[in-house]
Amino acid sequence: MLTSSALAERLRVAAGRLARRLRQQTLGDLTPSQSSVLATLDRRGPMSMGRLAEIEVISRPSTTGIVSRLVDRGLVVRADNPEDGRSAIVAISSEGSKLLQHRRQERDAFLARAVESLSDDERLVLARAAELIERITAEE
């Protein structure tokens, strides 16, 4: 039986490899930071640039640069903040939503192909593992 710390290490390494493989499956030329900003806006909705910087844990100037590049590509829209004229509100555009959906479908297809090669018993184990991972990573 593995110790908790040994299991934690195996999970961290496996999760990192899986995340890397999934990133490799996605077509497109977005940087990881741009992808993260798009996903945050998709998941959390419109927000101020300052709030986006906090969530992404990046500087405000970095956030401004990332958002500007996404705006230039039509993936994000920026508008004046009605509550504070000194700041802007950013939101994912319909084009940005379509791109994210397409990328998610590519990743899901990659995983589906990998899962197809597993036995029924292995799939059951993987389904249970997914439930446990969801539980330990749930945001509170």
Short mmCIF file of N, CA and C in Angstrom, two decimals:
data_model
loop_
_atom_site.label_atom_id
_atom_site.label_comp_id
_atom_site.label_asym_id
_atom_site.label_seq_id
_atom_site.Cartn_x
_atom_site.Cartn_y
_atom_site.Cartn_z
N MET A 1 0.85 -1.19 0.00
CA MET A 1 0.00 0.00 0.00
C MET A 1 0.89 1.25 0.00
N LEU A 2 0.56 2.19 -0.85
CA LEU A 2 1.31 3.44 -0.94
C LEU A 2 0.98 4.34 0.25
N THR A 3 1.99 5.09 0.67
CA THR A 3 1.73 6.11 1.68
C THR A 3 0.98 7.26 1.02
N SER A 4 0.37 8.10 1.83
CA SER A 4 -0.35 9.26 1.28
C SER A 4 0.57 10.15 0.49
N SER A 5 1.79 10.38 0.98
CA SER A 5 2.71 11.27 0.26
C SER A 5 3.20 10.63 -1.04
N ALA A 6 3.41 9.32 -1.06
CA ALA A 6 3.82 8.65 -2.29
C ALA A 6 2.69 8.67 -3.33
N LEU A 7 1.46 8.47 -2.87
CA LEU A 7 0.32 8.53 -3.77
C LEU A 7 0.13 9.95 -4.29
N ALA A 8 0.31 10.92 -3.42
CA ALA A 8 0.19 12.32 -3.83
C ALA A 8 1.21 12.63 -4.93
N GLU A 9 2.41 12.15 -4.79
CA GLU A 9 3.45 12.38 -5.80
C GLU A 9 3.06 11.74 -7.14
N ARG A 10 2.58 10.50 -7.10
CA ARG A 10 2.17 9.82 -8.34
C ARG A 10 1.02 10.56 -9.01
N LEU A 11 0.05 11.02 -8.22
CA LEU A 11 -1.08 11.77 -8.78
C LEU A 11 -0.62 13.08 -9.41
N ARG A 12 0.27 13.79 -8.73
CA ARG A 12 0.78 15.06 -9.25
C ARG A 12 1.49 14.85 -10.58
N VAL A 13 2.34 13.86 -10.65
CA VAL A 13 3.08 13.58 -11.88
C VAL A 13 2.13 13.15 -13.00
N ALA A 14 1.21 12.25 -12.69
CA ALA A 14 0.26 11.77 -13.70
C ALA A 14 -0.64 12.90 -14.20
N ALA A 15 -1.11 13.74 -13.27
CA ALA A 15 -1.97 14.86 -13.65
C ALA A 15 -1.20 15.84 -14.53
N GLY A 16 0.05 16.09 -14.21
CA GLY A 16 0.88 16.98 -15.02
C GLY A 16 1.09 16.44 -16.42
N ARG A 17 1.36 15.14 -16.52
CA ARG A 17 1.55 14.53 -17.84
C ARG A 17 0.27 14.57 -18.66
N LEU A 18 -0.86 14.28 -18.00
CA LEU A 18 -2.14 14.32 -18.70
C LEU A 18 -2.44 15.74 -19.20
N ALA A 19 -2.21 16.72 -18.34
CA ALA A 19 -2.46 18.11 -18.73
C ALA A 19 -1.59 18.50 -19.92
N ARG A 20 -0.34 18.08 -19.90
CA ARG A 20 0.58 18.39 -20.99
C ARG A 20 0.12 17.72 -22.30
N ARG A 21 -0.28 16.45 -22.21
CA ARG A 21 -0.76 15.75 -23.41
C ARG A 21 -2.02 16.40 -23.97
N LEU A 22 -2.91 16.85 -23.08
CA LEU A 22 -4.14 17.49 -23.54
C LEU A 22 -3.83 18.82 -24.22
N ARG A 23 -2.88 19.57 -23.67
CA ARG A 23 -2.49 20.83 -24.32
C ARG A 23 -1.92 20.56 -25.71
N GLN A 24 -1.19 19.47 -25.86
CA GLN A 24 -0.59 19.13 -27.15
C GLN A 24 -1.63 18.75 -28.19
N GLN A 25 -2.80 18.31 -27.76
CA GLN A 25 -3.85 17.87 -28.67
C GLN A 25 -4.63 19.04 -29.26
N THR A 26 -4.49 20.21 -28.70
CA THR A 26 -5.29 21.34 -29.10
C THR A 26 -4.62 22.10 -30.23
N LEU A 27 -5.37 22.28 -31.30
CA LEU A 27 -4.87 23.09 -32.41
C LEU A 27 -5.04 24.55 -32.06
N GLY A 28 -4.28 25.40 -32.67
CA GLY A 28 -4.42 26.83 -32.44
C GLY A 28 -3.12 27.42 -31.94
N ASP A 29 -3.13 28.73 -31.85
CA ASP A 29 -1.90 29.41 -31.49
C ASP A 29 -2.05 30.28 -30.25
N LEU A 30 -2.94 29.91 -29.34
CA LEU A 30 -3.06 30.64 -28.09
C LEU A 30 -1.96 30.21 -27.13
N THR A 31 -1.45 31.15 -26.38
CA THR A 31 -0.50 30.82 -25.33
C THR A 31 -1.25 30.20 -24.15
N PRO A 32 -0.56 29.51 -23.26
CA PRO A 32 -1.24 29.00 -22.07
C PRO A 32 -1.93 30.10 -21.27
N SER A 33 -1.31 31.27 -21.17
CA SER A 33 -1.93 32.38 -20.44
C SER A 33 -3.20 32.87 -21.13
N GLN A 34 -3.17 32.97 -22.44
CA GLN A 34 -4.36 33.39 -23.18
C GLN A 34 -5.48 32.37 -23.02
N SER A 35 -5.13 31.09 -23.09
CA SER A 35 -6.13 30.03 -22.90
C SER A 35 -6.74 30.10 -21.51
N SER A 36 -5.91 30.35 -20.52
CA SER A 36 -6.39 30.42 -19.15
C SER A 36 -7.34 31.60 -18.95
N VAL A 37 -6.99 32.75 -19.51
CA VAL A 37 -7.86 33.93 -19.41
C VAL A 37 -9.19 33.66 -20.09
N LEU A 38 -9.17 33.07 -21.28
CA LEU A 38 -10.42 32.75 -21.97
C LEU A 38 -11.28 31.81 -21.14
N ALA A 39 -10.67 30.77 -20.60
CA ALA A 39 -11.42 29.80 -19.80
C ALA A 39 -12.00 30.45 -18.54
N THR A 40 -11.25 31.34 -17.91
CA THR A 40 -11.75 32.04 -16.73
C THR A 40 -12.95 32.90 -17.07
N LEU A 41 -12.86 33.65 -18.16
CA LEU A 41 -13.98 34.49 -18.57
C LEU A 41 -15.19 33.65 -18.96
N ASP A 42 -14.95 32.50 -19.55
CA ASP A 42 -16.05 31.61 -19.93
C ASP A 42 -16.74 31.05 -18.68
N ARG A 43 -15.94 30.66 -17.73
CA ARG A 43 -16.45 30.02 -16.50
C ARG A 43 -17.09 31.02 -15.55
N ARG A 44 -16.48 32.20 -15.40
CA ARG A 44 -16.91 33.15 -14.37
C ARG A 44 -17.68 34.35 -14.89
N GLY A 45 -17.69 34.56 -16.20
CA GLY A 45 -18.44 35.67 -16.77
C GLY A 45 -17.63 36.96 -16.79
N PRO A 46 -18.27 38.04 -17.26
CA PRO A 46 -17.59 39.33 -17.37
C PRO A 46 -17.06 39.81 -16.02
N MET A 47 -15.92 40.50 -16.09
CA MET A 47 -15.32 41.01 -14.85
C MET A 47 -14.35 42.13 -15.16
N SER A 48 -13.95 42.83 -14.12
CA SER A 48 -12.98 43.91 -14.29
C SER A 48 -11.60 43.31 -14.57
N MET A 49 -10.76 44.12 -15.16
CA MET A 49 -9.39 43.69 -15.44
C MET A 49 -8.66 43.36 -14.14
N GLY A 50 -8.91 44.17 -13.10
CA GLY A 50 -8.26 43.92 -11.81
C GLY A 50 -8.66 42.58 -11.23
N ARG A 51 -9.94 42.25 -11.30
CA ARG A 51 -10.42 40.96 -10.79
C ARG A 51 -9.84 39.81 -11.60
N LEU A 52 -9.76 39.98 -12.91
CA LEU A 52 -9.17 38.95 -13.76
C LEU A 52 -7.71 38.72 -13.39
N ALA A 53 -6.97 39.79 -13.14
CA ALA A 53 -5.57 39.67 -12.73
C ALA A 53 -5.46 38.90 -11.41
N GLU A 54 -6.36 39.19 -10.47
CA GLU A 54 -6.35 38.48 -9.19
C GLU A 54 -6.59 36.99 -9.38
N ILE A 55 -7.61 36.65 -10.15
CA ILE A 55 -7.96 35.25 -10.36
C ILE A 55 -6.83 34.50 -11.07
N GLU A 56 -6.24 35.14 -12.07
CA GLU A 56 -5.17 34.52 -12.85
C GLU A 56 -3.82 34.56 -12.14
N VAL A 57 -3.75 35.32 -11.08
CA VAL A 57 -2.51 35.50 -10.30
C VAL A 57 -1.38 35.99 -11.21
N ILE A 58 -1.70 37.06 -11.93
CA ILE A 58 -0.71 37.72 -12.78
C ILE A 58 -0.84 39.23 -12.58
N SER A 59 0.17 39.96 -12.99
CA SER A 59 0.16 41.40 -12.80
C SER A 59 -0.90 42.05 -13.69
N ARG A 60 -1.30 43.24 -13.31
CA ARG A 60 -2.28 43.97 -14.13
C ARG A 60 -1.71 44.31 -15.52
N PRO A 61 -0.44 44.74 -15.61
CA PRO A 61 0.10 44.98 -16.95
C PRO A 61 0.10 43.71 -17.83
N SER A 62 0.41 42.56 -17.23
CA SER A 62 0.37 41.31 -18.00
C SER A 62 -1.05 41.01 -18.45
N THR A 63 -2.01 41.21 -17.55
CA THR A 63 -3.41 40.99 -17.89
C THR A 63 -3.82 41.88 -19.05
N THR A 64 -3.43 43.15 -18.99
CA THR A 64 -3.77 44.09 -20.06
C THR A 64 -3.21 43.61 -21.40
N GLY A 65 -1.98 43.15 -21.42
CA GLY A 65 -1.37 42.66 -22.66
C GLY A 65 -2.08 41.42 -23.20
N ILE A 66 -2.37 40.48 -22.33
CA ILE A 66 -3.06 39.25 -22.75
C ILE A 66 -4.43 39.59 -23.31
N VAL A 67 -5.18 40.42 -22.56
CA VAL A 67 -6.53 40.78 -23.00
C VAL A 67 -6.47 41.55 -24.32
N SER A 68 -5.52 42.45 -24.48
CA SER A 68 -5.40 43.20 -25.73
C SER A 68 -5.21 42.28 -26.92
N ARG A 69 -4.36 41.28 -26.77
CA ARG A 69 -4.15 40.33 -27.87
C ARG A 69 -5.42 39.52 -28.16
N LEU A 70 -6.15 39.16 -27.11
CA LEU A 70 -7.41 38.42 -27.30
C LEU A 70 -8.48 39.30 -27.94
N VAL A 71 -8.50 40.58 -27.57
CA VAL A 71 -9.44 41.53 -28.19
C VAL A 71 -9.11 41.67 -29.67
N ASP A 72 -7.82 41.81 -30.00
CA ASP A 72 -7.39 41.94 -31.39
C ASP A 72 -7.84 40.75 -32.24
N ARG A 73 -7.92 39.58 -31.63
CA ARG A 73 -8.32 38.36 -32.35
C ARG A 73 -9.84 38.15 -32.32
N GLY A 74 -10.55 39.03 -31.62
CA GLY A 74 -12.01 38.93 -31.57
C GLY A 74 -12.52 37.88 -30.59
N LEU A 75 -11.64 37.43 -29.68
CA LEU A 75 -12.02 36.37 -28.74
C LEU A 75 -12.56 36.92 -27.43
N VAL A 76 -12.26 38.20 -27.16
CA VAL A 76 -12.69 38.88 -25.93
C VAL A 76 -13.18 40.26 -26.32
N VAL A 77 -14.17 40.76 -25.59
CA VAL A 77 -14.63 42.14 -25.78
C VAL A 77 -14.34 42.92 -24.51
N ARG A 78 -14.00 44.17 -24.70
CA ARG A 78 -13.67 45.06 -23.58
C ARG A 78 -14.60 46.26 -23.65
N ALA A 79 -15.13 46.66 -22.49
CA ALA A 79 -16.02 47.83 -22.42
C ALA A 79 -15.68 48.63 -21.18
N ASP A 80 -16.04 49.91 -21.20
CA ASP A 80 -15.83 50.75 -20.02
C ASP A 80 -16.66 50.20 -18.86
N ASN A 81 -16.09 50.28 -17.67
CA ASN A 81 -16.78 49.86 -16.46
C ASN A 81 -17.75 50.98 -16.06
N PRO A 82 -19.06 50.71 -16.05
CA PRO A 82 -20.02 51.76 -15.71
C PRO A 82 -19.90 52.24 -14.27
N GLU A 83 -19.31 51.42 -13.40
CA GLU A 83 -19.15 51.78 -12.00
C GLU A 83 -17.86 52.53 -11.72
N ASP A 84 -16.89 52.40 -12.63
CA ASP A 84 -15.59 53.04 -12.43
C ASP A 84 -15.00 53.34 -13.80
N GLY A 85 -15.07 54.59 -14.22
CA GLY A 85 -14.61 55.00 -15.53
C GLY A 85 -13.12 54.77 -15.77
N ARG A 86 -12.36 54.50 -14.72
CA ARG A 86 -10.92 54.28 -14.87
C ARG A 86 -10.60 52.84 -15.23
N SER A 87 -11.59 51.95 -15.19
CA SER A 87 -11.31 50.54 -15.46
C SER A 87 -12.23 50.01 -16.55
N ALA A 88 -11.93 48.82 -16.99
CA ALA A 88 -12.70 48.18 -18.06
C ALA A 88 -13.27 46.85 -17.57
N ILE A 89 -14.36 46.45 -18.21
CA ILE A 89 -14.94 45.13 -17.99
C ILE A 89 -14.62 44.30 -19.23
N VAL A 90 -14.20 43.06 -19.02
CA VAL A 90 -13.90 42.19 -20.15
C VAL A 90 -14.80 40.97 -20.09
N ALA A 91 -15.13 40.45 -21.28
CA ALA A 91 -15.98 39.27 -21.39
C ALA A 91 -15.55 38.46 -22.60
N ILE A 92 -15.80 37.19 -22.55
CA ILE A 92 -15.51 36.34 -23.71
C ILE A 92 -16.53 36.66 -24.80
N SER A 93 -16.08 36.66 -26.05
CA SER A 93 -16.97 36.91 -27.18
C SER A 93 -17.57 35.58 -27.64
N SER A 94 -18.53 35.65 -28.53
CA SER A 94 -19.11 34.41 -29.06
C SER A 94 -18.04 33.62 -29.82
N GLU A 95 -17.14 34.33 -30.49
CA GLU A 95 -16.04 33.67 -31.21
C GLU A 95 -15.10 32.97 -30.22
N GLY A 96 -14.84 33.61 -29.09
CA GLY A 96 -14.01 33.00 -28.05
C GLY A 96 -14.68 31.76 -27.47
N SER A 97 -15.99 31.82 -27.26
CA SER A 97 -16.73 30.67 -26.74
C SER A 97 -16.67 29.51 -27.73
N LYS A 98 -16.82 29.81 -29.02
CA LYS A 98 -16.75 28.76 -30.05
C LYS A 98 -15.38 28.10 -30.07
N LEU A 99 -14.34 28.92 -29.96
CA LEU A 99 -12.98 28.38 -29.96
C LEU A 99 -12.77 27.47 -28.76
N LEU A 100 -13.19 27.90 -27.58
CA LEU A 100 -13.04 27.06 -26.39
C LEU A 100 -13.80 25.75 -26.54
N GLN A 101 -15.00 25.82 -27.04
CA GLN A 101 -15.80 24.60 -27.24
C GLN A 101 -15.10 23.64 -28.19
N HIS A 102 -14.56 24.16 -29.28
CA HIS A 102 -13.84 23.33 -30.25
C HIS A 102 -12.62 22.67 -29.60
N ARG A 103 -11.88 23.45 -28.82
CA ARG A 103 -10.69 22.91 -28.15
C ARG A 103 -11.08 21.83 -27.15
N ARG A 104 -12.18 22.03 -26.42
CA ARG A 104 -12.64 21.02 -25.46
C ARG A 104 -13.04 19.73 -26.18
N GLN A 105 -13.69 19.87 -27.32
CA GLN A 105 -14.08 18.69 -28.09
C GLN A 105 -12.85 17.92 -28.58
N GLU A 106 -11.82 18.63 -29.00
CA GLU A 106 -10.58 17.97 -29.42
C GLU A 106 -9.96 17.18 -28.27
N ARG A 107 -9.92 17.78 -27.11
CA ARG A 107 -9.34 17.11 -25.95
C ARG A 107 -10.18 15.91 -25.52
N ASP A 108 -11.50 16.08 -25.53
CA ASP A 108 -12.39 14.97 -25.18
C ASP A 108 -12.22 13.80 -26.15
N ALA A 109 -12.08 14.10 -27.44
CA ALA A 109 -11.90 13.05 -28.44
C ALA A 109 -10.59 12.31 -28.21
N PHE A 110 -9.54 13.04 -27.88
CA PHE A 110 -8.25 12.41 -27.58
C PHE A 110 -8.40 11.44 -26.40
N LEU A 111 -9.04 11.91 -25.33
CA LEU A 111 -9.22 11.05 -24.16
C LEU A 111 -10.12 9.86 -24.46
N ALA A 112 -11.17 10.08 -25.24
CA ALA A 112 -12.08 8.99 -25.58
C ALA A 112 -11.33 7.88 -26.34
N ARG A 113 -10.46 8.28 -27.26
CA ARG A 113 -9.67 7.28 -27.99
C ARG A 113 -8.77 6.50 -27.04
N ALA A 114 -8.18 7.19 -26.06
CA ALA A 114 -7.30 6.51 -25.10
C ALA A 114 -8.10 5.56 -24.21
N VAL A 115 -9.27 5.98 -23.78
CA VAL A 115 -10.11 5.16 -22.89
C VAL A 115 -10.63 3.93 -23.63
N GLU A 116 -10.87 4.05 -24.93
CA GLU A 116 -11.36 2.91 -25.70
C GLU A 116 -10.42 1.72 -25.66
N SER A 117 -9.14 1.98 -25.45
CA SER A 117 -8.17 0.89 -25.44
C SER A 117 -8.14 0.15 -24.09
N LEU A 118 -8.87 0.64 -23.11
CA LEU A 118 -8.89 0.01 -21.79
C LEU A 118 -9.95 -1.07 -21.71
N SER A 119 -9.74 -2.01 -20.79
CA SER A 119 -10.74 -3.05 -20.55
C SER A 119 -11.92 -2.45 -19.77
N ASP A 120 -13.02 -3.18 -19.72
CA ASP A 120 -14.18 -2.72 -18.95
C ASP A 120 -13.82 -2.51 -17.49
N ASP A 121 -13.04 -3.42 -16.91
CA ASP A 121 -12.62 -3.27 -15.51
C ASP A 121 -11.76 -2.02 -15.32
N GLU A 122 -10.86 -1.78 -16.25
CA GLU A 122 -10.01 -0.59 -16.16
C GLU A 122 -10.85 0.68 -16.28
N ARG A 123 -11.85 0.66 -17.13
CA ARG A 123 -12.74 1.82 -17.26
C ARG A 123 -13.49 2.09 -15.96
N LEU A 124 -13.93 1.03 -15.29
CA LEU A 124 -14.61 1.20 -14.00
C LEU A 124 -13.66 1.82 -12.96
N VAL A 125 -12.43 1.35 -12.94
CA VAL A 125 -11.44 1.91 -12.01
C VAL A 125 -11.20 3.39 -12.34
N LEU A 126 -11.08 3.70 -13.61
CA LEU A 126 -10.85 5.09 -14.03
C LEU A 126 -12.05 5.97 -13.69
N ALA A 127 -13.25 5.45 -13.86
CA ALA A 127 -14.45 6.22 -13.50
C ALA A 127 -14.46 6.52 -12.01
N ARG A 128 -14.10 5.56 -11.19
CA ARG A 128 -14.05 5.78 -9.74
C ARG A 128 -12.95 6.78 -9.39
N ALA A 129 -11.80 6.66 -10.06
CA ALA A 129 -10.71 7.60 -9.82
C ALA A 129 -11.13 9.02 -10.19
N ALA A 130 -11.86 9.16 -11.30
CA ALA A 130 -12.33 10.49 -11.71
C ALA A 130 -13.25 11.08 -10.64
N GLU A 131 -14.13 10.27 -10.07
CA GLU A 131 -15.02 10.73 -9.00
C GLU A 131 -14.21 11.24 -7.80
N LEU A 132 -13.18 10.48 -7.44
CA LEU A 132 -12.36 10.86 -6.28
C LEU A 132 -11.56 12.13 -6.57
N ILE A 133 -11.02 12.25 -7.76
CA ILE A 133 -10.26 13.45 -8.13
C ILE A 133 -11.19 14.66 -8.12
N GLU A 134 -12.39 14.50 -8.65
CA GLU A 134 -13.36 15.60 -8.60
C GLU A 134 -13.64 16.00 -7.16
N ARG A 135 -13.75 15.04 -6.29
CA ARG A 135 -14.04 15.34 -4.88
C ARG A 135 -12.90 16.09 -4.20
N ILE A 136 -11.66 15.65 -4.45
CA ILE A 136 -10.54 16.30 -3.76
C ILE A 136 -10.17 17.65 -4.38
N THR A 137 -10.65 17.90 -5.60
CA THR A 137 -10.34 19.19 -6.24
C THR A 137 -11.52 20.14 -6.26
N ALA A 138 -12.63 19.76 -5.66
CA ALA A 138 -13.81 20.62 -5.66
C ALA A 138 -13.52 21.93 -4.96
N GLU A 139 -13.96 23.02 -5.60
CA GLU A 139 -13.79 24.34 -4.99
C GLU A 139 -14.84 24.52 -3.91
N GLU A 140 -14.42 25.07 -2.81
CA GLU A 140 -15.36 25.29 -1.71
C GLU A 140 -15.73 26.74 -1.62
#
